[in-house]
PDB file of C-alpha atoms in Angstrom:
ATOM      1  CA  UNK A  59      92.437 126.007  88.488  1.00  0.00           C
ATOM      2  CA  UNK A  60      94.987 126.415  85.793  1.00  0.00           C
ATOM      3  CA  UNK A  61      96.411 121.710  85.896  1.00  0.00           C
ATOM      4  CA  UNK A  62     104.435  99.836  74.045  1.00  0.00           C
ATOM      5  CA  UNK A  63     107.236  88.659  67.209  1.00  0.00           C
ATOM      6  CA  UNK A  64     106.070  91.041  64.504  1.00  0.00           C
ATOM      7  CA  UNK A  65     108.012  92.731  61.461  1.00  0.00           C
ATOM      8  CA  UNK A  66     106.170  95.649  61.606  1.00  0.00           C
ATOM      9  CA  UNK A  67     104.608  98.416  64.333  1.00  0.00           C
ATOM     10  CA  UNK A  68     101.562  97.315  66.428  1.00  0.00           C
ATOM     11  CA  UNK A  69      98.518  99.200  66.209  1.00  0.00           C
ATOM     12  CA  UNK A  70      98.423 101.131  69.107  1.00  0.00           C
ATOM     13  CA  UNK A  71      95.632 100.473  71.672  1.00  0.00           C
ATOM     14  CA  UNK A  72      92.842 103.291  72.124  1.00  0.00           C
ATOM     15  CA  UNK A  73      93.776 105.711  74.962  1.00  0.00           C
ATOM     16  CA  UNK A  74      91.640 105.628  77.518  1.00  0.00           C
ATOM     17  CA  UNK A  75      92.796 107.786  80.888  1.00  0.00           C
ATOM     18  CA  UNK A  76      93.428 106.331  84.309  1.00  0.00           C
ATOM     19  CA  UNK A  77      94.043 102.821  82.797  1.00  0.00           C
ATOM     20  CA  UNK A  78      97.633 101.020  82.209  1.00  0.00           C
ATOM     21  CA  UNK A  79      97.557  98.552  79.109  1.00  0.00           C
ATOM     22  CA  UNK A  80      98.427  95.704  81.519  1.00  0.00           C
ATOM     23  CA  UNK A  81      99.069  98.167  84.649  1.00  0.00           C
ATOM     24  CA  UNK A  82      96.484  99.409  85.762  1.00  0.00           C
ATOM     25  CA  UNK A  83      97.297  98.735  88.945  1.00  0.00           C
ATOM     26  CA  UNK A  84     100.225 100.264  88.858  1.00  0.00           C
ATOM     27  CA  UNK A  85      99.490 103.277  90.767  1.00  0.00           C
ATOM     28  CA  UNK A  86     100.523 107.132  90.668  1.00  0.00           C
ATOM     29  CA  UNK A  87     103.157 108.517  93.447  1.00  0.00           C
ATOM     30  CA  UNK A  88     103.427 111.773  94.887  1.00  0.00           C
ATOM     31  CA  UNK A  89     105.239 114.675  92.021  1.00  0.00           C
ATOM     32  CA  UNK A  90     106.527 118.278  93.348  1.00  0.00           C
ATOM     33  CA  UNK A  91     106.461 118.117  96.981  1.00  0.00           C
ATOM     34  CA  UNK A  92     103.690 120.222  98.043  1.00  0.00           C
ATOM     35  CA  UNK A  93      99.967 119.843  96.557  1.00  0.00           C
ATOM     36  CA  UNK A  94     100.240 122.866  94.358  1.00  0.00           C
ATOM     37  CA  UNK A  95     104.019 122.434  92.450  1.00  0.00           C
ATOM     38  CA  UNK A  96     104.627 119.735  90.564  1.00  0.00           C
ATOM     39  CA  UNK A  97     107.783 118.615  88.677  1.00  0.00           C
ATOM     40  CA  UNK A  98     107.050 118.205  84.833  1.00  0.00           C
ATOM     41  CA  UNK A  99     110.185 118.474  82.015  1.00  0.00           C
ATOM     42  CA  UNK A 100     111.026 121.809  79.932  1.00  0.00           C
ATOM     43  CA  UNK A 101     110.952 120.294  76.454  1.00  0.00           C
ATOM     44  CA  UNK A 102     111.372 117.387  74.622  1.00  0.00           C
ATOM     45  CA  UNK A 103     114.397 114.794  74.779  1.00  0.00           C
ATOM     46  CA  UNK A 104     115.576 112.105  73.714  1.00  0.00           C
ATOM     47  CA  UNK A 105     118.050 108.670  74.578  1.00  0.00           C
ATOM     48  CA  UNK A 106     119.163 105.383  73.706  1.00  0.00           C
ATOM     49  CA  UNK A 107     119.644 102.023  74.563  1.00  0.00           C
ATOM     50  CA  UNK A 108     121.231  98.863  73.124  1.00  0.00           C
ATOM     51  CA  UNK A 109     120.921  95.246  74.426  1.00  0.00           C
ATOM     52  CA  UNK A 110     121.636  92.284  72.503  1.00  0.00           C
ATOM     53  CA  UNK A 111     121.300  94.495  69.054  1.00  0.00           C
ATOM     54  CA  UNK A 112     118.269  95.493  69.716  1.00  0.00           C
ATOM     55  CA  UNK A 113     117.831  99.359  69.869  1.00  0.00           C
ATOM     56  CA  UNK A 114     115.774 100.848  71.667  1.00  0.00           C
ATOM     57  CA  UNK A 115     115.083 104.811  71.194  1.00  0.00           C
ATOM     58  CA  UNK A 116     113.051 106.696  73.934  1.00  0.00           C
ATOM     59  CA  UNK A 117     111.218 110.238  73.389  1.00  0.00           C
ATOM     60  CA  UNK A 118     110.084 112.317  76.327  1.00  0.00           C
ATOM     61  CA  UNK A 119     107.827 114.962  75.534  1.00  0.00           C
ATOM     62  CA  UNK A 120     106.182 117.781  77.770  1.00  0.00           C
ATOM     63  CA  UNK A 121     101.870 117.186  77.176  1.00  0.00           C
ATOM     64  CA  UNK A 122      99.440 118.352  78.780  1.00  0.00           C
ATOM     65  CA  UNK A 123      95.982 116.502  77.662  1.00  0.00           C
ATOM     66  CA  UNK A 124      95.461 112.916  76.108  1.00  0.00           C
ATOM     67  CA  UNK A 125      94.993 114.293  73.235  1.00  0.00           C
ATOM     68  CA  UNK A 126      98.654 115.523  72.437  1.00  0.00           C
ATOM     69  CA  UNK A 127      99.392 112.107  74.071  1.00  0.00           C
ATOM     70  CA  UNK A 128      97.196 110.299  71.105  1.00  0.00           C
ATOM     71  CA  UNK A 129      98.765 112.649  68.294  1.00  0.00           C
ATOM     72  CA  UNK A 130     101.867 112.332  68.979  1.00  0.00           C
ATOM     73  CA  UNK A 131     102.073 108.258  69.586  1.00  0.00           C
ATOM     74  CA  UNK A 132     100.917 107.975  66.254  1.00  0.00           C
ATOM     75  CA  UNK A 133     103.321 110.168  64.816  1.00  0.00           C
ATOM     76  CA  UNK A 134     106.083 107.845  66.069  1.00  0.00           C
ATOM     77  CA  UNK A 135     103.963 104.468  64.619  1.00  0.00           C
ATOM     78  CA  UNK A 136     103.827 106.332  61.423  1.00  0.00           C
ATOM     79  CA  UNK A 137     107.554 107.415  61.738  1.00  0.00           C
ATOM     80  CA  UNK A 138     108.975 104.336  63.211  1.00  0.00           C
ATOM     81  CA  UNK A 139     106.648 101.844  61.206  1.00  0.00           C
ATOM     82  CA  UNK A 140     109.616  99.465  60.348  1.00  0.00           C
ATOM     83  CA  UNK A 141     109.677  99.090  63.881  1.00  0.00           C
ATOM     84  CA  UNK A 142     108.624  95.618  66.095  1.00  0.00           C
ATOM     85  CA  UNK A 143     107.105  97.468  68.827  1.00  0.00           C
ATOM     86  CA  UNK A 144     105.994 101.180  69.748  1.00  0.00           C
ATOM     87  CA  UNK A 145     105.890 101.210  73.633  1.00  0.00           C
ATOM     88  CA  UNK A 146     104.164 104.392  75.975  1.00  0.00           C
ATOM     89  CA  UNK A 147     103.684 105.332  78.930  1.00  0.00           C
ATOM     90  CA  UNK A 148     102.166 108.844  80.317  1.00  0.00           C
ATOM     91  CA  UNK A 149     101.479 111.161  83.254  1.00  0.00           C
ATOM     92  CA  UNK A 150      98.997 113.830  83.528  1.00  0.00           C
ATOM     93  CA  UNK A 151      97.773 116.512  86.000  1.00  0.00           C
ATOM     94  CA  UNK A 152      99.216 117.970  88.806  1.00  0.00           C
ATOM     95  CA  UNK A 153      97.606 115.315  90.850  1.00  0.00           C
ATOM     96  CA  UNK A 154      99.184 112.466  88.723  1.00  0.00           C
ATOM     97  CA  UNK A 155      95.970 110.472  88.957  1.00  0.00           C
ATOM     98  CA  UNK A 156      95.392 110.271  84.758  1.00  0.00           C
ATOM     99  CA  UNK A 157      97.829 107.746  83.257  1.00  0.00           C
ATOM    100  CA  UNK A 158      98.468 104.919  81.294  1.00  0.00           C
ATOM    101  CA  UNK A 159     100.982 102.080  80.168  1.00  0.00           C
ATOM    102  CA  UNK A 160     100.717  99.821  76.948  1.00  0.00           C
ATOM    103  CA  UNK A 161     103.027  97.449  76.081  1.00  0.00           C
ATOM    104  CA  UNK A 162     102.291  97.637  71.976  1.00  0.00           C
ATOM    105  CA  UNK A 163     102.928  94.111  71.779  1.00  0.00           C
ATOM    106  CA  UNK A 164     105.168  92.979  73.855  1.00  0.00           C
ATOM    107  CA  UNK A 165     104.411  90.661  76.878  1.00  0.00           C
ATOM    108  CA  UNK A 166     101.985  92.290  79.322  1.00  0.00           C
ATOM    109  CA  UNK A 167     103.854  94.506  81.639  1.00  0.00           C
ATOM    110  CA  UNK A 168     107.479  94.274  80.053  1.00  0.00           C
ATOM    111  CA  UNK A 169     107.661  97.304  78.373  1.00  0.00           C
ATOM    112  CA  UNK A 170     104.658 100.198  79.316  1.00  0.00           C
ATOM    113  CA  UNK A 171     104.615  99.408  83.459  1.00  0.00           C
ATOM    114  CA  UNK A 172     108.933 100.048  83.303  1.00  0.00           C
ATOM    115  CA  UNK A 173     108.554 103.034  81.319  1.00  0.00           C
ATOM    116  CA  UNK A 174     105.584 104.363  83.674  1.00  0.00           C
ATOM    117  CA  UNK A 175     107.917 103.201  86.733  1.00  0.00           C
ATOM    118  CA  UNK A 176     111.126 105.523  85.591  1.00  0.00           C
ATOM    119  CA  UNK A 177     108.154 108.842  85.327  1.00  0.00           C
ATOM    120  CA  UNK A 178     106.991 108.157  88.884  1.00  0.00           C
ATOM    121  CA  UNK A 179     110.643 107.484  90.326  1.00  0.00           C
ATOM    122  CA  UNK A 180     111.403 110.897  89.345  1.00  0.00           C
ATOM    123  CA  UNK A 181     107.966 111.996  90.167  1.00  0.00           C
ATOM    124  CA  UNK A 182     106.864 113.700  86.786  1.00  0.00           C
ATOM    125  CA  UNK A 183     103.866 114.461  85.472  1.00  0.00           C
ATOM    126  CA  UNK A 184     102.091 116.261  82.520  1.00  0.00           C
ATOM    127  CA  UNK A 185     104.892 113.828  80.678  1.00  0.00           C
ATOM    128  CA  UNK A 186     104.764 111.394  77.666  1.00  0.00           C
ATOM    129  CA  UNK A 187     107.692 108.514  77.067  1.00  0.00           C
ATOM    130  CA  UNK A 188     107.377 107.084  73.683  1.00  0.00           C
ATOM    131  CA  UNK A 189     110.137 103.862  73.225  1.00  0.00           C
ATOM    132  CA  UNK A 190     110.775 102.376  70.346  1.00  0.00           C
ATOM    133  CA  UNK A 191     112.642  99.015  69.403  1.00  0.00           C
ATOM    134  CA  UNK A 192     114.280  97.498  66.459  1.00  0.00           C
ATOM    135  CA  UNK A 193     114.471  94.018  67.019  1.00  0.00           C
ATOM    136  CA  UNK A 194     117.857  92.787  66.892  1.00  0.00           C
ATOM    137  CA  UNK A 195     117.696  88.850  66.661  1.00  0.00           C
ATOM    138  CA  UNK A 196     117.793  87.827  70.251  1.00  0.00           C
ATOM    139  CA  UNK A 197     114.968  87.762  72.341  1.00  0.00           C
ATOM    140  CA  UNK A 198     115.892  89.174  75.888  1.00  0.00           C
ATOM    141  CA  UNK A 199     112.902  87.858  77.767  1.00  0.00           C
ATOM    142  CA  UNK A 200     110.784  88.968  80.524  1.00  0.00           C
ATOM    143  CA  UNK A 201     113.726  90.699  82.907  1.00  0.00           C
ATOM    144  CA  UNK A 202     115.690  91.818  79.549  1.00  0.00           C
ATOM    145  CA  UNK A 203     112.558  93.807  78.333  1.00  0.00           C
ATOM    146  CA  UNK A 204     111.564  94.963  81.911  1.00  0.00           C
ATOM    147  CA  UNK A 205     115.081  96.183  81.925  1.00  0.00           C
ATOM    148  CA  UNK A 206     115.510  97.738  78.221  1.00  0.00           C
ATOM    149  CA  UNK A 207     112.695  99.898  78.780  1.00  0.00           C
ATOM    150  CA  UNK A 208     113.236 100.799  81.891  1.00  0.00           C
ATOM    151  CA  UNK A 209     116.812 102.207  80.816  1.00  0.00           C
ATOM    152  CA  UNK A 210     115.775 103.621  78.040  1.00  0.00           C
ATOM    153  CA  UNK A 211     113.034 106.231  79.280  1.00  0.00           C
ATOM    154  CA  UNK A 212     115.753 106.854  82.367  1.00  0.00           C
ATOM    155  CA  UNK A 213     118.020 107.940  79.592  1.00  0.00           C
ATOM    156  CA  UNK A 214     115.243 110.050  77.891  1.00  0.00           C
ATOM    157  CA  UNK A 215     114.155 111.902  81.255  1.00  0.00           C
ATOM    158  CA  UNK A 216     118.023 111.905  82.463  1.00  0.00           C
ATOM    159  CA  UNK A 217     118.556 114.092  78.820  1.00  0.00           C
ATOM    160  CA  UNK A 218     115.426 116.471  79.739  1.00  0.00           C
ATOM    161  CA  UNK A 219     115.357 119.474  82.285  1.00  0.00           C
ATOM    162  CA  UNK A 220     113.315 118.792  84.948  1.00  0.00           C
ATOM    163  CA  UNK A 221     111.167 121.939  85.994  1.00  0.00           C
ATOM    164  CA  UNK A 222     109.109 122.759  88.771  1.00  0.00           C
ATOM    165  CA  UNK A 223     105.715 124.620  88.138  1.00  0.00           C
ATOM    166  CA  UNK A 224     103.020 125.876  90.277  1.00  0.00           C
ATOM    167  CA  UNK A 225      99.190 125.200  90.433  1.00  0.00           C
ATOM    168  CA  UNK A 226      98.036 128.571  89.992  1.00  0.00           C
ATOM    169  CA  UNK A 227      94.412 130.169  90.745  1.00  0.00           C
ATOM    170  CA  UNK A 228      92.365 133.134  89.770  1.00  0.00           C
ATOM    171  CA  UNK A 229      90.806 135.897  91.249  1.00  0.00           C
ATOM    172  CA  UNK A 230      88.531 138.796  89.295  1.00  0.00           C
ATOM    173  CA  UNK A 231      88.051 141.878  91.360  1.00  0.00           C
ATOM    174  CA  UNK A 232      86.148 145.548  90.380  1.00  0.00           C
ATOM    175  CA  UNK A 233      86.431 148.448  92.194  1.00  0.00           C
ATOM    176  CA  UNK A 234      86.519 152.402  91.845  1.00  0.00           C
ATOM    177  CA  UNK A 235      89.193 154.435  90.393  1.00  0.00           C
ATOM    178  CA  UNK A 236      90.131 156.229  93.678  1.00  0.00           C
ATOM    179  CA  UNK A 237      90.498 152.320  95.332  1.00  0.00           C
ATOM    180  CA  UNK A 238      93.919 151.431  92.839  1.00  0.00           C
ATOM    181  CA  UNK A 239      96.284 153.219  94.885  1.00  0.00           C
ATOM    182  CA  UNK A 240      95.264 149.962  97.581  1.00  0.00           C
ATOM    183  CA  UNK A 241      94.754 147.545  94.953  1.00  0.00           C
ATOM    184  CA  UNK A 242      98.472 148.043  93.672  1.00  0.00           C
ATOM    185  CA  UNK A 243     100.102 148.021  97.246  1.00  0.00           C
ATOM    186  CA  UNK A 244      98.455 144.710  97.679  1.00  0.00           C
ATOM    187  CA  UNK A 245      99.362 143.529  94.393  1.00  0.00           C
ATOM    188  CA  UNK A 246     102.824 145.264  94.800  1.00  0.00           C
ATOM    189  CA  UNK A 247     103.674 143.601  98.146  1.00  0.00           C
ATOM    190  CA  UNK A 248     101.561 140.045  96.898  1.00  0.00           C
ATOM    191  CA  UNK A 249     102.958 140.089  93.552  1.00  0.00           C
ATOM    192  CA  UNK A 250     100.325 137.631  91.900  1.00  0.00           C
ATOM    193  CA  UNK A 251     100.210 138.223  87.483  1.00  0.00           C
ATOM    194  CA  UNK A 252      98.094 140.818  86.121  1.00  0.00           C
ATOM    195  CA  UNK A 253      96.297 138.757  83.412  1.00  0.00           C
ATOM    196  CA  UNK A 254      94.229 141.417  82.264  1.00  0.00           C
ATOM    197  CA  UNK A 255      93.290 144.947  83.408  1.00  0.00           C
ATOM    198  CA  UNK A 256      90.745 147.999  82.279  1.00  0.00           C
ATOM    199  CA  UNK A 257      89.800 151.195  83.306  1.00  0.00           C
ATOM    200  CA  UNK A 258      85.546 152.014  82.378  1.00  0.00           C
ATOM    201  CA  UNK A 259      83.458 153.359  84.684  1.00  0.00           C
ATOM    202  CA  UNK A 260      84.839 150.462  87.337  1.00  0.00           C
ATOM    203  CA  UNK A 261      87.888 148.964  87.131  1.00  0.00           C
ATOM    204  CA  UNK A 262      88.153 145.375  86.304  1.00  0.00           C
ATOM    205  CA  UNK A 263      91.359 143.053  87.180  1.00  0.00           C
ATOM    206  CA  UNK A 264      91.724 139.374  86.443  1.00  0.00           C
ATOM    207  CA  UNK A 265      94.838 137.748  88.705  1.00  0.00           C
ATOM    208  CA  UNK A 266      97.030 135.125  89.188  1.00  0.00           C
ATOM    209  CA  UNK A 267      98.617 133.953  92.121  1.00  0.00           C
ATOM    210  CA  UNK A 268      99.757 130.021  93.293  1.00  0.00           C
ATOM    211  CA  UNK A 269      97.091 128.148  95.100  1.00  0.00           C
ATOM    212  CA  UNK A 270      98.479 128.169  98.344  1.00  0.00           C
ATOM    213  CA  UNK A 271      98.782 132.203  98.241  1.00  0.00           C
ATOM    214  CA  UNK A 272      95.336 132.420  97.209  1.00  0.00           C
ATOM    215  CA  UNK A 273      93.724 132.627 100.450  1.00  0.00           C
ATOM    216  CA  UNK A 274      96.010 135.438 101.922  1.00  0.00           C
ATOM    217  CA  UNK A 275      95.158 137.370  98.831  1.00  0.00           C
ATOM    218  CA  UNK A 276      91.440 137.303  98.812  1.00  0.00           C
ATOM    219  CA  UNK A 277      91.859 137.661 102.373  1.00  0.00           C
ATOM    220  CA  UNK A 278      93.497 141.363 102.272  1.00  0.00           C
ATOM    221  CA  UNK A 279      91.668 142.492  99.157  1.00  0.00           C
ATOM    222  CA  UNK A 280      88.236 141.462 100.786  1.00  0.00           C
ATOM    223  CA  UNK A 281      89.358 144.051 103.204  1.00  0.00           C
ATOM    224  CA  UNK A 282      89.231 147.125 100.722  1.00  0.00           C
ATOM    225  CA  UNK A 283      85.877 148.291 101.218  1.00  0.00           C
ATOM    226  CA  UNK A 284      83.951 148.749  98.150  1.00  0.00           C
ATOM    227  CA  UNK A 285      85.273 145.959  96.411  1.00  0.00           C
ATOM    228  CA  UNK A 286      83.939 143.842  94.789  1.00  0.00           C
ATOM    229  CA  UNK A 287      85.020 139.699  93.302  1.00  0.00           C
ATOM    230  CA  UNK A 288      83.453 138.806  90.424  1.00  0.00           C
ATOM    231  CA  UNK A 289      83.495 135.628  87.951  1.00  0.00           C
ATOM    232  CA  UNK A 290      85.044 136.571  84.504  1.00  0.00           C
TER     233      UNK A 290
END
């Protein structure tokens, strides 16, 4: 199935998945509406937010594995190293059970746990919120952080394009030449993606289709007889 008073940047704490730097409790919610859509955004945007001089400047980016989520966190520590504090919080998987919060510095659970609460209010995943703040002379304390970073990933995700995408599955199938006329009406009337296709001395056809379809299609092309499924 195709599923953070310094002068200067904190080091970043290792990623590890399923764990909130000072959140972990603070559990996933339910994204997309149905167990095989989720809601994730189109591209990467961008916001701001002032309070009491300090600026704050949010990132959302579309990711996919923790690895993006590692590269690109320490883009923005090497880009933003003048910074006081570069804050994080991120979503993966359809089932929006990997995640994490860190706070980079600032007291536990003022800055990562907000930014991880504004992804599951809107119920995102496969999503990445990188905040940074300039420290403007006035310490806000614990409800003026909470609050900062909380605004400032809603105005990076309220900048993005939300999208819906499926949780697709595949299906390999071989049959005979004279069988495609069947194959196709099923396909035709189905409509799952053709991801690949050839015609040897059997033909062999990898497709697509969204979980929840997947049983009606094995169902009807089980039916052809002299077909065969096959793992590609």
């Amino acid at each position: 199935m195709n599923e953070s008073s310094q002068s200067k940047v904190s080091t970043p704490l290792p990623l590890r998945e399923g764990q909130g730097g000072g959140s972990s409790s603070f559990l996933k919610g339910q994204g997309g509406g149905s167990s095989d859509s989720f809601l994730t955004i189109a591209s990467s945007s961008s916001g701001t937010y002032t309070e009491k001089r300090s600026k704050f400047l949010a990132f959302a980016f579309p990711v996919s594995t923790v690895e993006q989520v590692k590269e690109l966190v320490d883009a923005h520590a090497k880009k933003y190293y003048d910074a006081r504090h570069v804050c994080y919080a991120y979503m993966l998987g359809h089932e929006r059970l990997t995640f994490r919060a860190n706070d980079n510095g600032e007291p536990s659970g003022t800055a990562g746990k907000p930014i991880l609460g504004q992804i599951n209010s809107n119920e995102l995943t496969d999503i990445l919120i990188i905040v940074v703040r300039y420290f403007g002379g006035v310490k806000l304390g614990t409800s003026g952080l909470i609050q900062a970073y909380k605004a400032a990933a809603a105005e990076a995700i309220s900048a993005a394009t939300v999208i819906e995408k499926t949780v697709d599955e595949q299906v390999s199938i071989a049959f005979e030449y004279p069988l495609m006329n069947s194959v196709m009406r099923i396909v035709k009337e189905e409509e799952p993606s053709i991801l690949s296709q050839s015609y040897e001395s059997d033909c062999l056809m990898t497709l697509s289709i969204r979980a929840s379809l997947m049983p009606r299609l094995r169902q009807r092309l089980g039916k052809i007889d002299g077909l065969r499924f096959y793992h590609s």
